[in-house]
Short mmCIF file of C-alpha atoms in Angstrom, two decimals:
data_model
loop_
_atom_site.label_atom_id
_atom_site.label_comp_id
_atom_site.label_asym_id
_atom_site.label_seq_id
_atom_site.Cartn_x
_atom_site.Cartn_y
_atom_site.Cartn_z
CA LEU A 417 109.21 88.57 84.09
CA GLY A 418 106.45 91.66 84.80
CA ALA A 419 107.81 94.41 82.69
CA ARG A 420 106.67 96.03 79.16
CA GLY A 421 109.65 97.20 76.92
CA ALA A 422 110.34 98.16 73.93
CA ALA A 423 113.32 96.95 71.97
CA LEU A 424 116.62 99.63 72.05
CA ALA A 425 116.17 100.46 68.00
CA GLY A 426 112.78 101.73 67.66
CA VAL A 427 114.13 104.49 70.55
CA SER A 428 114.85 108.34 70.64
CA PRO A 429 116.48 109.93 72.50
CA GLU A 430 113.91 111.79 73.57
CA GLN A 431 112.23 108.83 75.29
CA LEU A 432 114.79 107.76 77.13
CA VAL A 433 115.38 110.77 78.45
CA GLY A 434 111.64 110.55 79.63
CA VAL A 435 113.16 107.08 80.87
CA GLY A 436 115.66 108.70 83.23
CA TRP A 437 118.49 108.77 80.31
CA LYS A 438 120.78 111.90 80.64
CA LEU A 439 120.63 113.20 76.70
CA SER A 440 124.30 113.21 76.37
CA GLU A 441 124.08 109.38 77.33
CA ALA A 442 121.12 108.19 75.79
CA TYR A 443 122.49 109.45 72.00
CA LYS A 444 125.12 106.96 72.36
CA LEU A 445 122.55 104.01 73.54
CA THR A 446 120.50 104.08 70.76
CA GLY A 447 123.43 103.96 68.67
CA GLN A 448 124.50 100.90 70.00
CA GLY A 449 121.16 99.86 69.42
CA THR A 450 121.63 96.27 70.68
CA GLY A 451 118.58 95.61 74.01
CA VAL A 452 115.21 95.99 75.63
CA VAL A 453 114.36 99.30 77.28
CA LEU A 454 112.43 98.43 80.28
CA THR A 455 109.21 101.29 79.83
CA SER A 456 107.69 100.18 82.72
CA VAL A 457 107.85 97.68 86.13
CA PRO A 458 104.50 98.24 87.99
CA PRO A 459 105.37 97.12 92.34
CA GLN A 460 105.06 94.01 93.44
CA THR A 461 106.19 91.83 89.85
CA PRO A 462 109.42 89.86 89.49
CA ALA A 463 111.62 92.82 87.63
CA TRP A 464 110.51 95.00 90.61
CA PHE A 465 111.23 92.18 93.39
CA ALA A 466 114.65 92.29 91.49
CA ASN A 467 114.93 96.24 91.34
CA LEU A 468 114.70 96.19 88.19
CA ARG A 469 113.47 99.58 87.34
CA ALA A 470 111.96 101.36 83.48
CA GLY A 471 114.47 102.62 82.00
CA ASP A 472 116.50 100.18 82.22
CA VAL A 473 117.68 98.26 79.40
CA VAL A 474 118.42 94.57 79.29
CA THR A 475 121.37 93.46 76.82
CA ARG A 476 121.81 89.68 77.37
CA VAL A 477 119.42 86.93 78.88
CA ASN A 478 121.87 84.77 79.60
CA ALA A 479 123.87 83.98 77.68
CA GLY A 480 122.28 84.49 74.99
CA VAL A 481 122.41 88.76 73.20
CA VAL A 482 119.03 90.34 73.30
CA ARG A 483 118.66 92.75 68.93
CA SER A 484 114.92 92.97 70.24
CA ALA A 485 112.31 92.97 71.39
CA GLU A 486 111.86 89.19 70.12
CA ASP A 487 114.66 87.89 70.34
CA PHE A 488 113.92 89.49 73.86
CA SER A 489 110.12 87.58 74.34
CA SER A 490 111.59 84.16 73.08
CA LEU A 491 115.04 84.22 75.52
CA LEU A 492 112.59 84.93 78.03
CA ARG A 493 110.24 81.73 77.19
CA GLU A 494 113.44 79.67 76.72
CA ALA A 495 115.03 80.47 79.98
CA GLY A 496 111.40 80.26 81.85
CA GLY A 497 111.36 76.30 80.44
CA THR A 498 113.95 75.43 82.40
CA LYS A 499 112.20 76.55 86.19
CA ALA A 500 115.57 78.41 87.15
CA PRO A 501 115.99 81.13 87.57
CA VAL A 502 117.11 84.15 84.89
CA ARG A 503 119.73 86.44 84.72
CA PHE A 504 119.58 89.30 82.72
CA THR A 505 123.00 91.77 82.05
CA VAL A 506 121.74 95.53 82.65
CA VAL A 507 122.65 98.78 81.89
CA GLY A 508 120.70 102.11 83.91
CA PRO A 509 120.24 104.91 84.19
CA ARG A 510 120.95 105.00 87.96
CA SER A 511 124.54 102.92 86.64
CA LEU A 512 126.02 102.81 83.47
CA LYS A 513 128.69 99.75 84.22
CA PRO A 514 127.15 96.19 83.64
CA ARG A 515 125.34 94.72 86.00
CA ILE A 516 123.82 91.06 86.27
CA VAL A 517 120.45 90.32 87.98
CA THR A 518 118.81 87.56 88.60
CA VAL A 519 114.70 86.92 88.09
CA LYS A 520 113.62 83.97 89.55
CA LEU A 521 110.61 84.42 86.44
CA SER A 522 106.44 84.50 87.66
CA GLU A 523 104.39 80.22 87.30
CA SER A 524 100.74 82.37 86.35
CA LEU A 525 98.81 80.66 83.65
CA ASN A 526 98.22 83.24 82.31
CA PRO A 527 100.92 86.39 82.70
CA VAL A 528 99.43 89.34 80.38
CA LEU A 529 96.65 89.44 83.55
CA GLU A 530 99.49 89.47 85.87
CA MET A 531 100.48 91.96 83.89
CA GLU A 532 97.46 93.70 83.52
CA ALA A 533 97.36 93.41 87.49
CA ALA A 534 100.83 94.14 89.06
CA GLU A 535 99.06 97.98 86.06
CA GLU A 536 95.94 98.10 88.20
CA ARG A 537 97.81 98.11 92.00
CA ALA A 538 100.15 101.04 90.36
CA ALA A 539 97.96 102.67 89.34
CA ARG A 540 95.11 102.22 92.62
CA LEU A 541 98.24 103.28 94.49
CA THR A 542 99.37 106.56 92.86
CA SER A 543 94.87 107.52 92.00
CA ALA A 544 93.68 111.40 93.54
CA ASP A 545 90.42 109.50 94.58
CA PRO A 546 91.72 108.08 98.92
CA LEU A 547 88.97 105.75 97.16
CA VAL A 548 90.81 104.22 94.50
CA ALA A 549 93.22 104.51 95.95
CA ARG A 550 91.69 101.45 98.99
CA GLY A 551 90.29 99.11 95.84
CA LEU A 552 86.90 101.31 95.45
CA GLU A 553 85.53 102.47 93.30
CA THR A 554 82.31 103.92 93.61
CA LEU A 555 79.27 106.27 92.38
CA ALA A 556 76.75 108.83 93.66
CA ILE A 557 73.14 107.38 94.03
CA THR A 558 69.79 109.18 93.72
CA PRO A 559 67.70 110.55 96.46
CA LYS A 560 65.34 107.68 94.30
CA LEU A 561 67.80 104.67 95.05
CA ALA A 562 68.73 105.41 97.80
CA ALA A 563 65.35 105.03 99.29
CA HIS A 564 65.44 101.25 96.92
CA LEU A 565 68.89 99.80 99.20
CA LYS A 566 67.12 101.65 102.20
CA SER A 567 70.28 103.92 102.60
CA SER A 568 70.46 108.72 103.32
CA GLY A 569 72.60 108.60 100.31
CA GLY A 570 76.17 108.40 99.61
CA LEU A 571 78.13 106.54 97.47
CA LEU A 572 77.22 102.67 95.64
CA VAL A 573 80.23 100.80 95.60
CA VAL A 574 80.24 98.78 92.24
CA PHE A 575 84.18 96.91 92.16
CA VAL A 576 86.17 96.14 95.30
CA HIS A 577 89.38 96.02 93.58
CA PRO A 578 91.03 92.61 94.58
CA GLU A 579 94.04 91.94 97.50
CA SER A 580 93.32 95.73 98.10
CA ALA A 581 92.50 97.85 101.21
CA ALA A 582 88.91 97.29 100.52
CA ALA A 583 89.38 93.84 99.88
CA ARG A 584 90.06 92.94 103.82
CA ALA A 585 87.35 95.52 104.85
CA GLY A 586 85.79 93.04 103.42
CA LEU A 587 83.56 95.47 101.91
CA LEU A 588 80.94 93.79 99.09
CA ALA A 589 79.79 95.53 95.68
CA GLY A 590 76.80 96.83 96.00
CA ASP A 591 77.32 98.27 99.20
CA VAL A 592 76.14 101.78 100.49
CA ILE A 593 78.68 104.17 102.24
CA GLU A 594 77.05 106.81 103.78
CA ALA A 595 79.56 108.58 105.87
CA ILE A 596 83.20 108.15 106.51
CA ASP A 597 84.70 109.21 109.86
CA GLY A 598 80.93 110.88 110.66
CA GLN A 599 81.27 112.82 107.33
CA SER A 600 78.06 112.59 105.84
CA LEU A 601 78.11 111.71 101.94
CA THR A 602 74.89 111.67 101.24
CA GLU A 603 76.06 115.00 98.65
CA GLY A 604 77.63 112.08 96.72
CA ASN A 605 81.04 114.11 97.12
CA PRO A 606 83.99 111.37 97.54
CA PRO A 607 86.26 112.34 100.34
CA ALA A 608 88.89 114.20 99.36
CA SER A 609 91.02 112.42 101.43
CA LEU A 610 91.10 109.61 103.69
CA PRO A 611 93.40 108.83 107.95
CA ALA A 612 95.52 105.79 106.91
CA LYS A 613 92.34 103.74 109.14
CA ALA A 614 89.18 105.36 108.67
CA VAL A 615 85.24 104.66 109.66
CA LEU A 616 82.76 103.66 106.79
CA ASN A 617 79.94 104.16 107.96
CA ILE A 618 78.20 101.77 105.58
CA VAL A 619 73.91 100.28 104.56
CA ARG A 620 74.08 96.74 103.53
CA ASN A 621 70.77 94.47 102.52
CA GLY A 622 69.85 96.93 104.35
CA GLN A 623 71.47 97.14 107.27
CA LYS A 624 73.63 99.11 108.61
CA MET A 625 76.73 98.60 110.17
CA GLU A 626 80.69 100.22 110.49
CA VAL A 627 83.06 99.01 108.38
CA ASP A 628 87.26 99.90 109.17
CA LEU A 629 89.20 100.83 106.43
CA PRO A 630 92.45 99.98 105.68
CA ALA A 631 95.49 101.38 104.61
CA ASN A 632 97.65 99.61 101.99
CA GLY A 633 99.83 98.14 104.32
CA LYS A 634 99.35 94.60 104.81
CA GLU A 635 98.65 95.50 108.61
#
């Protein structure tokens, strides 16, 4: 499904307010005690594509009533074995009237890792660090290490997230970013912001080159 949830019976009205419910409606809902409330729906997951969002409460999976988190998991496993789209009965803070949502479940061999990757993508997209937001994790380097890497200093790329803007640009762990759009990074300070398309001056295996770093879209 690509979402995290909690049994409604174990959730307080105040917690439901935190995911978009009005307090009066939250009290009514917790009084019923049936269903699972979605607490996290990262982008690009089956749940997200079906327009499910945090705060939505799933009360049925196909014809099965969801009374607990165990019910939810069991019904999902049963439905996933058929390869057919799954029908969820849902109420949410955006619409109190029950609605039917059809979801094609992920066929990933490791849905746990897929979910973690989706949450990681969501965290990058909302990160205040513009390099992290585009998929780069970096560290400032010392003058001694810079000399060893044949650079004047800057930021060492320690990880490039798969399927990120940085990965599409061809950046690699071990690259040293010396400047961005002509602004030197030799002091080791990351940029406060980036334009939609930034030009990075990097050193790779002792060779200087330029790399165009796009925004997070699929351009």
